[in-house]
Coordinates of C-alpha atoms in Angstrom, one line a residue:
K274 CA 0.9 14.5 -11.4
I275 CA -0.9 15.2 -14.3
H276 CA -2.7 17.2 -17.2
L277 CA -4.4 16.6 -20.8
G278 CA -2.2 18.0 -23.7
S279 CA -3.6 19.4 -26.6
D280 CA -3.7 16.3 -28.3
G281 CA -5.9 15.3 -25.8
K282 CA -3.8 12.4 -23.7
L283 CA -3.7 12.3 -20.2
Y284 CA 0.6 13.0 -19.6
N285 CA 1.5 11.9 -15.7
S286 CA 4.8 12.5 -14.4
I287 CA 5.5 9.8 -11.8
G288 CA 8.7 10.3 -9.2
D289 CA 11.0 7.4 -8.8
D290 CA 10.2 6.2 -5.4
G291 CA 11.3 7.8 -2.8
D292 CA 15.2 8.8 -3.9
T293 CA 15.1 5.0 -5.3
P294 CA 17.0 6.4 -8.4
A295 CA 16.9 2.6 -10.2
N296 CA 13.6 3.1 -10.7
S297 CA 14.3 5.7 -13.3
Q298 CA 16.4 3.6 -15.6
N299 CA 13.9 0.5 -15.3
V300 CA 11.5 0.6 -18.1
T301 CA 9.4 -2.3 -16.0
V302 CA 8.2 0.3 -13.5
K303 CA 6.4 2.9 -13.9
N304 CA 8.4 4.8 -11.3
G305 CA 10.9 8.5 -12.8
K306 CA 9.0 8.4 -15.9
M307 CA 6.9 10.5 -17.9
H308 CA 3.7 8.5 -19.1
R309 CA 1.1 9.4 -21.8
I310 CA -2.6 7.3 -22.0
N311 CA -6.0 8.0 -23.0
P312 CA -8.5 9.3 -21.3
D313 CA -10.5 5.8 -21.0
G314 CA -7.2 4.6 -19.9
S315 CA -6.1 2.8 -22.6
I316 CA -2.7 3.7 -24.1
P317 CA -2.3 5.2 -27.4
S318 CA -1.6 3.4 -31.2
D319 CA 0.8 6.6 -31.8
N320 CA 2.5 6.3 -28.2
P321 CA 6.6 5.6 -28.5
V322 CA 8.0 2.5 -28.7
F323 CA 10.6 1.3 -25.9
T324 CA 12.0 -1.6 -26.8
Q325 CA 13.7 -3.0 -24.0
T326 CA 12.7 -6.3 -22.4
G327 CA 8.7 -6.2 -20.3
A328 CA 8.5 -2.1 -20.6
I329 CA 5.6 -1.1 -19.6
G330 CA 2.9 1.1 -22.0
G331 CA 2.5 4.6 -21.6
L332 CA 5.8 5.9 -21.4
F333 CA 6.3 8.5 -22.5
A334 CA 10.3 9.3 -20.8
M335 CA 12.0 7.8 -18.2
G336 CA 15.3 8.9 -15.7
L337 CA 13.0 11.5 -13.9
R338 CA 13.7 12.0 -10.4
N339 CA 10.6 13.8 -9.4
S340 CA 9.0 15.9 -11.9
W341 CA 7.6 18.7 -9.4
D342 CA 5.8 19.6 -12.5
F343 CA 5.0 20.0 -16.0
T344 CA 3.5 22.5 -18.5
F345 CA 2.5 22.8 -22.5
D346 CA 4.2 25.1 -24.9
P347 CA 0.8 26.8 -26.0
T348 CA 2.4 28.8 -28.8
Q349 CA 3.0 24.9 -30.5
A350 CA 0.6 22.8 -31.5
A351 CA 1.2 18.3 -31.1
N352 CA 3.1 17.6 -33.7
P353 CA 2.9 14.9 -32.6
Y354 CA 3.5 15.4 -29.5
P355 CA 3.1 18.4 -27.4
H356 CA 6.1 20.1 -26.7
I357 CA 6.1 19.6 -22.7
F358 CA 8.5 21.5 -19.9
A359 CA 9.1 20.0 -17.1
S360 CA 10.7 21.4 -13.1
E361 CA 12.5 18.3 -11.7
N362 CA 14.0 18.3 -7.9
G363 CA 16.5 16.0 -6.7
P364 CA 17.9 15.7 -2.9
N365 CA 20.4 18.0 -2.8
C366 CA 21.2 19.4 -6.1
D367 CA 20.7 20.0 -9.5
D368 CA 16.7 21.0 -9.8
E369 CA 16.6 21.8 -13.4
M370 CA 13.8 22.5 -15.9
N371 CA 13.7 20.2 -18.6
R372 CA 11.7 20.0 -22.3
I373 CA 10.1 16.3 -22.0
V374 CA 10.8 14.4 -25.8
A375 CA 9.4 11.1 -26.6
T376 CA 11.6 8.3 -25.6
Y377 CA 14.3 10.7 -24.0
N378 CA 16.4 9.5 -20.8
Y379 CA 16.9 12.1 -19.0
G380 CA 19.5 10.8 -16.6
W381 CA 18.7 9.7 -13.5
R382 CA 20.1 6.7 -11.9
P383 CA 22.1 5.7 -8.6
S384 CA 25.4 7.3 -8.2
Y385 CA 23.6 10.5 -9.8
P386 CA 26.7 13.1 -8.4
C387 CA 25.6 16.6 -7.3
D388 CA 28.4 18.1 -9.1
D389 CA 27.7 17.4 -13.5
E390 CA 31.2 18.9 -13.9
A391 CA 32.6 15.9 -11.0
A392 CA 35.7 13.9 -12.1
G393 CA 33.1 10.1 -12.5
G394 CA 30.3 12.3 -13.2
P395 CA 28.0 11.8 -15.8
S396 CA 28.2 11.3 -20.0
P397 CA 28.1 14.5 -21.7
V398 CA 25.0 13.7 -23.0
Y399 CA 23.2 14.7 -20.1
K400 CA 25.4 18.4 -20.0
P401 CA 22.6 21.0 -19.9
I402 CA 22.0 22.9 -22.9
A403 CA 21.8 26.9 -22.5
P404 CA 18.8 28.5 -22.0
P405 CA 18.4 32.4 -24.6
G406 CA 20.7 35.0 -22.6
Y407 CA 22.0 32.7 -19.4
V408 CA 25.1 33.3 -18.4
Q409 CA 26.1 30.3 -15.7
N410 CA 29.6 30.9 -15.2
G411 CA 32.0 34.3 -15.5
P412 CA 35.2 34.8 -17.8
G413 CA 37.3 33.0 -15.3
G414 CA 34.7 30.3 -14.7
E415 CA 34.4 31.6 -11.5
P416 CA 30.1 32.8 -10.7
P417 CA 29.5 36.3 -11.6
K418 CA 29.6 38.6 -9.0
H419 CA 25.8 40.3 -10.4
P420 CA 23.9 37.7 -12.8
T421 CA 24.1 39.3 -16.6
L422 CA 22.0 38.4 -19.5
S423 CA 24.4 37.7 -22.3
N424 CA 24.5 34.3 -25.1
A425 CA 28.6 34.5 -24.8
N426 CA 30.6 33.3 -21.9
H427 CA 28.4 30.9 -20.9
E428 CA 29.7 27.3 -19.7
R429 CA 27.5 25.1 -17.4
P430 CA 24.1 26.4 -17.6
R431 CA 20.9 24.6 -16.4
Q432 CA 18.6 22.7 -18.9
Q433 CA 18.9 19.3 -19.2
S434 CA 19.7 17.4 -22.7
P435 CA 18.0 14.7 -22.8
R436 CA 19.2 11.3 -24.4
R437 CA 17.3 8.8 -26.7
A438 CA 16.2 5.9 -24.7
G439 CA 17.0 2.4 -26.4
V440 CA 15.2 3.1 -29.9

């Protein structure tokens, strides 16, 4: 997908290339990333900087699986970048909604476990953060029989928490 941001830049999300998660962590390939470019195709001088050797120009965020689509928050001014929200879907699990932040790594990689709570699963920096009012688990950790909206008792909500990438 490609969209024009409120800052006049083009934002483009590119999937990992057919379930090839290593692409998402490799800054020398375009797949598994969100990119930011000028409408004429050049790289904006105020783009975020990725310090890894060989990082391609235009990178905005990395570690993405397959951003199905994304949108900009119309209530927030670009400062310096617009607020971006992207839906992610994967092969079997952990579909998510992410707030895309410049230079962040969203964690898609080889051997990514479907259950974030699994032994040997991802680092806690990948643990989702709670959307306001969402309850994932009941008081004993079991899913509630009837989903409710509350700010209490949430243990594992569904919005991805990003990690800074090489800055």
